[in-house]
Rosetta silent file (secondary structure, phi, psi, omega in degrees, C-alpha in Angstrom):
SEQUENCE: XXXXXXXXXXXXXXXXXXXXXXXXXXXXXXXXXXXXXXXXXXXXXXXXXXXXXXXXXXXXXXXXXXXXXXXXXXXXXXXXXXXXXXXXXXXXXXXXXXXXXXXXXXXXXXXXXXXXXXXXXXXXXXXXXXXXXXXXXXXXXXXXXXXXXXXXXXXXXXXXXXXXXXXXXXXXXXXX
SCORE:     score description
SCORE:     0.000 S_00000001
   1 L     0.000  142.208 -156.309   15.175   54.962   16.306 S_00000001
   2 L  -126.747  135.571 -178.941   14.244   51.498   15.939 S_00000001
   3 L  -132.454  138.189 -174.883   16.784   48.804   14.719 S_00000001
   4 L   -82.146  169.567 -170.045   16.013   45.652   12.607 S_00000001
   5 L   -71.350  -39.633  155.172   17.427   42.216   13.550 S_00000001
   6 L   -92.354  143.777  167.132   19.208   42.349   10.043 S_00000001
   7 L    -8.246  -91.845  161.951   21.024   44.484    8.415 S_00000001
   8 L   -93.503  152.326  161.145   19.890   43.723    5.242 S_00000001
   9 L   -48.769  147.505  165.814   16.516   42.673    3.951 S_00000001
  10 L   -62.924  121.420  173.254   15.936   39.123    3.101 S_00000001
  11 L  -113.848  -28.548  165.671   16.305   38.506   -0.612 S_00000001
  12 L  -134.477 -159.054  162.235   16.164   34.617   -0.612 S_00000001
  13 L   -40.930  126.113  165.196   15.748   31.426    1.264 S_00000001
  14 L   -47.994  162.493  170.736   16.635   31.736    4.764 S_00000001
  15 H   -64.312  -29.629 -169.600   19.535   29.647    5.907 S_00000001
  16 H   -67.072  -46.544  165.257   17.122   26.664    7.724 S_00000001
  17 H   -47.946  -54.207  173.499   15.184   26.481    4.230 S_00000001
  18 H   -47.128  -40.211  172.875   17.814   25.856    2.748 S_00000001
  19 L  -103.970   17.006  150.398   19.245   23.177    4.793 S_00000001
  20 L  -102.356   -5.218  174.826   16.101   21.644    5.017 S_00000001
  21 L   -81.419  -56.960 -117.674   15.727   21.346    0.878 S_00000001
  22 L  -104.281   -4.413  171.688   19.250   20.268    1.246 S_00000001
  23 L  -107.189  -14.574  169.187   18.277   16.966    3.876 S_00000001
  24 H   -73.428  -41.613 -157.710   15.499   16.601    1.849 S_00000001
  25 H   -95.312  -67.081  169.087   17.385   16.442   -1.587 S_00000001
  26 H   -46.656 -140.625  -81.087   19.679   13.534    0.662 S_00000001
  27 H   -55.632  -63.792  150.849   17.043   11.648    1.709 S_00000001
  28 H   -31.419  -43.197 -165.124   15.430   11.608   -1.965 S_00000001
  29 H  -117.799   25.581  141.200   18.508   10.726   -3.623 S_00000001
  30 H   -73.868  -42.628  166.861   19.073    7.761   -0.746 S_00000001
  31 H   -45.703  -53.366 -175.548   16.171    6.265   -2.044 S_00000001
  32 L   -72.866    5.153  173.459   17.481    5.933   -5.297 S_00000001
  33 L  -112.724 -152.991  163.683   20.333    4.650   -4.374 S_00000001
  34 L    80.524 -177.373 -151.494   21.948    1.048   -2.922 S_00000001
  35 L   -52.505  141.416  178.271   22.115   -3.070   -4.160 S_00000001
  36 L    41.987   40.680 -163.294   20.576   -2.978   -7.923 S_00000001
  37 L  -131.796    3.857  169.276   19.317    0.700   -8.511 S_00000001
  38 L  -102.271 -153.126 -167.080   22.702    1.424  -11.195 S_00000001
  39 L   -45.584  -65.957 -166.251   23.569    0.995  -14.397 S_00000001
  40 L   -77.062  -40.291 -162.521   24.154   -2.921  -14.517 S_00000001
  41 L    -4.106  148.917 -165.641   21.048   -3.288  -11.861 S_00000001
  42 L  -100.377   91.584  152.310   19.040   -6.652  -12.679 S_00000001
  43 H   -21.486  -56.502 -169.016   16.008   -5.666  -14.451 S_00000001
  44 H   -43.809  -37.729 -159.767   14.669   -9.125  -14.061 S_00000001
  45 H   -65.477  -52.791  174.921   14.703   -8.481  -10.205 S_00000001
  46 H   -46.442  -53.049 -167.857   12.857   -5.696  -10.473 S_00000001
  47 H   -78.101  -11.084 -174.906   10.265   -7.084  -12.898 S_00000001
  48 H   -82.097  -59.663 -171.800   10.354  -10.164  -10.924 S_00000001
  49 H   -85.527  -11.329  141.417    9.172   -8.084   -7.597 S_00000001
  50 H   -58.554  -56.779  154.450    6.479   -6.169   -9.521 S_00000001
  51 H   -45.723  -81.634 -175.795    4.757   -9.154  -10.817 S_00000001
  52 H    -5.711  -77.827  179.204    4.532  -10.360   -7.411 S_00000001
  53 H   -50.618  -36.907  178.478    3.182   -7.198   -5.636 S_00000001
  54 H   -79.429  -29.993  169.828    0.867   -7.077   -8.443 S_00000001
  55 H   -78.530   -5.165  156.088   -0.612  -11.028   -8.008 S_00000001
  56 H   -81.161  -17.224  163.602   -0.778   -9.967   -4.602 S_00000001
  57 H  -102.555   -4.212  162.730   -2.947   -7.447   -4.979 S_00000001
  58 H   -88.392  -75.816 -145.956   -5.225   -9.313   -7.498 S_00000001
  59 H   -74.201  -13.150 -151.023   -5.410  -11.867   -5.172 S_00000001
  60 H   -89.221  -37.581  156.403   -5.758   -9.681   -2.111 S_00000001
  61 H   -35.052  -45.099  163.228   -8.991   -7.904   -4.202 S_00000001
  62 H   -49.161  -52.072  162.060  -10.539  -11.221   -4.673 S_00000001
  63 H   -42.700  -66.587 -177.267  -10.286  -11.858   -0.933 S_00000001
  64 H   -49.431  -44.640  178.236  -12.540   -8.427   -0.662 S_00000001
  65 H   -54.594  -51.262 -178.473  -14.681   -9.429   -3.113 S_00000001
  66 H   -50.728  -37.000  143.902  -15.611  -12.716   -1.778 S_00000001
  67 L   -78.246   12.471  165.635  -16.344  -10.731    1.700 S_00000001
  68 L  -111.232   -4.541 -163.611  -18.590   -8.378    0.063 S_00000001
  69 L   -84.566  -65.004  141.694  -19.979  -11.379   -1.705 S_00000001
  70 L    -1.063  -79.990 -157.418  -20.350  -13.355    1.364 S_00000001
  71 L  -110.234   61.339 -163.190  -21.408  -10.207    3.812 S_00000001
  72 H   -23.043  -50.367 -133.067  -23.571   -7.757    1.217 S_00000001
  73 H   -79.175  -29.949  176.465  -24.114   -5.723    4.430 S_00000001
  74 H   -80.461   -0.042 -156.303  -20.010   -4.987    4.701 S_00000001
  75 H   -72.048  -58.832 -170.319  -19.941   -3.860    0.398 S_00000001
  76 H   -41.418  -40.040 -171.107  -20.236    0.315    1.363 S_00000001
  77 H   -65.995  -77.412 -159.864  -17.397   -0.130    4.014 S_00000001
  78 H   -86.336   10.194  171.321  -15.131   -2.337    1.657 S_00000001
  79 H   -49.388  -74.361  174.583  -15.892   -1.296   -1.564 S_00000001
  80 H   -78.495   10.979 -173.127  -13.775    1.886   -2.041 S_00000001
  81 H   -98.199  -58.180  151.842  -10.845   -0.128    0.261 S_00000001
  82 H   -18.531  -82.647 -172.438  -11.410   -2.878   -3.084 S_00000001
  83 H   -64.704  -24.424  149.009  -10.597   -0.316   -5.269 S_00000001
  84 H   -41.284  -60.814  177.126   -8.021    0.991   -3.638 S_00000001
  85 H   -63.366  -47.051 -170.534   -5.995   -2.551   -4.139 S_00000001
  86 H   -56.895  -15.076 -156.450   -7.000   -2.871   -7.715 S_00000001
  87 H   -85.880  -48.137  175.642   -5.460    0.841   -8.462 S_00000001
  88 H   -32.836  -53.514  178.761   -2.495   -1.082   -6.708 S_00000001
  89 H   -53.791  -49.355 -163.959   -2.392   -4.213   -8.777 S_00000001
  90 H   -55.085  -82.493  170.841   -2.895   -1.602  -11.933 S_00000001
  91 L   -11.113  -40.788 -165.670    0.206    0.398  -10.402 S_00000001
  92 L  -122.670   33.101  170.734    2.195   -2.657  -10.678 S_00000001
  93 L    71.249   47.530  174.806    1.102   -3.355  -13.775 S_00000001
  94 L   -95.731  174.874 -169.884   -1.519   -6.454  -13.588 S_00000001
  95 L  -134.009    3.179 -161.970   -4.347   -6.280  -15.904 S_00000001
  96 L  -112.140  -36.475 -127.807   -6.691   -8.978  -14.691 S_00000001
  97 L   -84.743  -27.432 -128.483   -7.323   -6.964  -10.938 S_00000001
  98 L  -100.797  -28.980  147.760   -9.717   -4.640  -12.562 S_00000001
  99 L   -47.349  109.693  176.007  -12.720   -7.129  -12.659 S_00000001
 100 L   -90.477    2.732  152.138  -15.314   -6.825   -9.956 S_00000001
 101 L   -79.106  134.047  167.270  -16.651  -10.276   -9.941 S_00000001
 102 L   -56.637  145.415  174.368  -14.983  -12.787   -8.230 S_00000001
 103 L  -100.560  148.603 -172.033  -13.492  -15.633  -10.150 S_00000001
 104 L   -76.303   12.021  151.587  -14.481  -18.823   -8.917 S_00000001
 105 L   -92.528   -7.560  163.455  -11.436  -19.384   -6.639 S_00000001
 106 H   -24.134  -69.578 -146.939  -12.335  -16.117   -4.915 S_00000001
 107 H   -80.717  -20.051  166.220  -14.508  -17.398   -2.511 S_00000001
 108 H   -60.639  -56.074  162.668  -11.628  -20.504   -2.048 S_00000001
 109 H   -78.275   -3.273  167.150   -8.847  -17.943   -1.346 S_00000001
 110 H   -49.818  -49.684  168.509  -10.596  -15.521    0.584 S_00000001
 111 L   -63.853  -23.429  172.505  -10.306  -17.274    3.718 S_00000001
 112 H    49.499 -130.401 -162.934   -6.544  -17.760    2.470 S_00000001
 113 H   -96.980   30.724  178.883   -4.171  -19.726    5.172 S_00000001
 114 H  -122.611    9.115  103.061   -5.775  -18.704    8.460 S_00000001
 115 L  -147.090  138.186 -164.228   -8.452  -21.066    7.460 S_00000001
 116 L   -95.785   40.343  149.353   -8.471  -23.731    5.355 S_00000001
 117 L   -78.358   -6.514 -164.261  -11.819  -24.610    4.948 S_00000001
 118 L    87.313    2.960 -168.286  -11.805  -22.295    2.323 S_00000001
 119 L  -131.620  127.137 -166.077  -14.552  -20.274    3.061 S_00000001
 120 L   -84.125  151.275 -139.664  -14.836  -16.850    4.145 S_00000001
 121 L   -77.706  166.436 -133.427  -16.043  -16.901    8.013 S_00000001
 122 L  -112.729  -56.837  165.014  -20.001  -16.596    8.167 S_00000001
 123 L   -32.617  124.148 -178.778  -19.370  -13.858   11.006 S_00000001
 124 L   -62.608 -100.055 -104.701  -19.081   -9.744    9.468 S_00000001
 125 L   -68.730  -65.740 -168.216  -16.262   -9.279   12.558 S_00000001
 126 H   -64.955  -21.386  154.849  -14.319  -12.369   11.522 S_00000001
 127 H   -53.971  -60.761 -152.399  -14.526  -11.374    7.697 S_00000001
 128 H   -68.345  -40.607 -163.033  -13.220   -8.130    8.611 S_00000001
 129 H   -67.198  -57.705  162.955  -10.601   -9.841   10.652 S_00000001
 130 H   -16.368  -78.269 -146.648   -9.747  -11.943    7.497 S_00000001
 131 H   -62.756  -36.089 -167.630   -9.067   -8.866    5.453 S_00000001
 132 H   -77.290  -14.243  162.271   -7.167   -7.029    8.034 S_00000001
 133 H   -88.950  -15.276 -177.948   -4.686   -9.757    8.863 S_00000001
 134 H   -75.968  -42.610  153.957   -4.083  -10.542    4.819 S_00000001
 135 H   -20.476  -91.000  166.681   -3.726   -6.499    5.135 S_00000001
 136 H   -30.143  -84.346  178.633   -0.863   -6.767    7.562 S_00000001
 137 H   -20.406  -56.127 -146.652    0.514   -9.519    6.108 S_00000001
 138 H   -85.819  -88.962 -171.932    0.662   -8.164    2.875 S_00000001
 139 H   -35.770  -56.786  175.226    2.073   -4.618    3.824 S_00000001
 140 H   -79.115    4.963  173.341    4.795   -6.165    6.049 S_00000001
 141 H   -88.815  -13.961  163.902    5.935   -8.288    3.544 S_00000001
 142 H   -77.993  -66.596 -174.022    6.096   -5.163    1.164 S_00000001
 143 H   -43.488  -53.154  168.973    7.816   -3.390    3.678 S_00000001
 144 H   -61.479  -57.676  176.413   10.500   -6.209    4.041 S_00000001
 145 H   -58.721   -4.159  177.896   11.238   -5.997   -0.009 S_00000001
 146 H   -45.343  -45.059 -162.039   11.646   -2.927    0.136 S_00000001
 147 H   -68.574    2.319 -178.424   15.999   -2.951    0.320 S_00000001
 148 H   -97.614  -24.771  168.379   15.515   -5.682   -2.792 S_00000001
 149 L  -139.158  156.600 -161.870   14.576   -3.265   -5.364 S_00000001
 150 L   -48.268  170.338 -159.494   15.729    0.136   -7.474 S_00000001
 151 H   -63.415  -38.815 -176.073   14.056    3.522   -6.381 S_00000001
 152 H  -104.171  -22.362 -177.445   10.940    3.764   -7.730 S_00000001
 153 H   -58.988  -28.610 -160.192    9.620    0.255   -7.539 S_00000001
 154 H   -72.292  -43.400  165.448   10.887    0.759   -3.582 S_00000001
 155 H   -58.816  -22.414 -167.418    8.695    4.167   -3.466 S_00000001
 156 H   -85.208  -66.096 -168.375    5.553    2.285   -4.996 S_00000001
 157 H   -64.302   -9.149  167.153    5.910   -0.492   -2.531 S_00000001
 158 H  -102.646  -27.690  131.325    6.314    1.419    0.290 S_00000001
 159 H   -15.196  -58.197 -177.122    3.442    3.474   -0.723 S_00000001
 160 H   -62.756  -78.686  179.978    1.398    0.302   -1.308 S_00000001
 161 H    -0.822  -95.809 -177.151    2.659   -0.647    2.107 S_00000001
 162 H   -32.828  -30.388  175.740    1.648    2.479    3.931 S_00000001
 163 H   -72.187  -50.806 -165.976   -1.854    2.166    2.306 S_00000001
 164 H   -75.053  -15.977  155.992   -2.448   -1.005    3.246 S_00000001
 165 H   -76.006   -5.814  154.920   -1.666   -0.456    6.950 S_00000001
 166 H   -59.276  -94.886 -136.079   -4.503    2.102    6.514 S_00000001
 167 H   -39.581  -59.424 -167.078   -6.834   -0.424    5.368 S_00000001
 168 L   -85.789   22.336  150.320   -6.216   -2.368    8.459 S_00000001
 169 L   -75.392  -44.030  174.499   -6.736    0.480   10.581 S_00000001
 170 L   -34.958  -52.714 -150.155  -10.106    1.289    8.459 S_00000001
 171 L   -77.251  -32.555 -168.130  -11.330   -2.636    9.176 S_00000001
 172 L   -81.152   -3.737 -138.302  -10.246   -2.875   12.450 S_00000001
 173 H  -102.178  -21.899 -176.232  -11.270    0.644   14.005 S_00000001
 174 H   -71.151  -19.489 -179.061  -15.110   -0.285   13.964 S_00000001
 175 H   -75.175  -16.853 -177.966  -13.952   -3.292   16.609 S_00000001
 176 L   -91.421    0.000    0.000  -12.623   -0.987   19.538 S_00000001
């Protein structure tokens, strides 16, 4: 005679499923909560920190272009990383990002404030370098706004975030 560990048969979710939907279900509806995410919440704020994230990701697209324009030899590598930001910009609603010619402050903001001649660096490794500290940059400064805005803008940007600390694994990983 053989005896089962239960009784009875299982008819639903174990208890551990169940209390793992149920930390899950918490977590989810901690996002959505905290400073501006009710009723009165400040729209503006929101709409305020969207525009941003989105001229940051137009501008950070330019930056790519202007190092594919610059280093032809890098466009297969950074190409689909390019497109990747504009889907961002799009995400946060710009409308301009979506052009794959540079405008003719590209190649002036490419190099952005790590050097101010204005010109992206003549070197592939230090172009690469470029993109992956405006990367960084970019992502932890997403990363910091999150706690500033309502639930879903906070999931987009920490999405956006999380991508773009790919990207600067992507650029950097051919250097080790």
């Amino acid at each position: 005679m053989s005896f089962s560990a239960s009784p009875r048969p299982s008819r639903g979710p174990r208890r551990r499923s169940l209390l793992a939907s149920a930390a899950g279900a918490a977590l989810l509806a901690g996002c959505t909560g905290g400073p501006g995410s009710g009723p009165g919440a400040d729209p503006s704020a929101d709409d305020r920190a969207r525009a941003r994230a989105a001229r940051d990701s137009e501008d950070l697209a330019e930056r790519y272009t202007a190092v594919i324009t610059a280093h032809p030899a890098l466009a297969e590598r950074l190409r689909p990383l390019r497109e990747e930001v504009v889907r961002h910009a799009e995400a946060f609603g710009a409308v301009r990002a979506a052009s794959p010619k540079a405008s003719p402050s590209a190649s002036a903001r490419a190099a952005g404030p790590a050097d101010d001649s204005g010109a992206v660096p003549a070197d592939a490794r230090d172009a690469l370098a470029l993109l992956a500290g405006a990367e960084r940059k970019l992502a932890d400064r997403r990363a910091a706004a999150l706690l500033q805005v309502p639930g879903e803008s906070a999931r987009l940007l920490a999405s956006v975030a999380a991508a773009g600390a790919a990207h600067v694994f992507l650029l950097t990983k051919g250097d080790r």
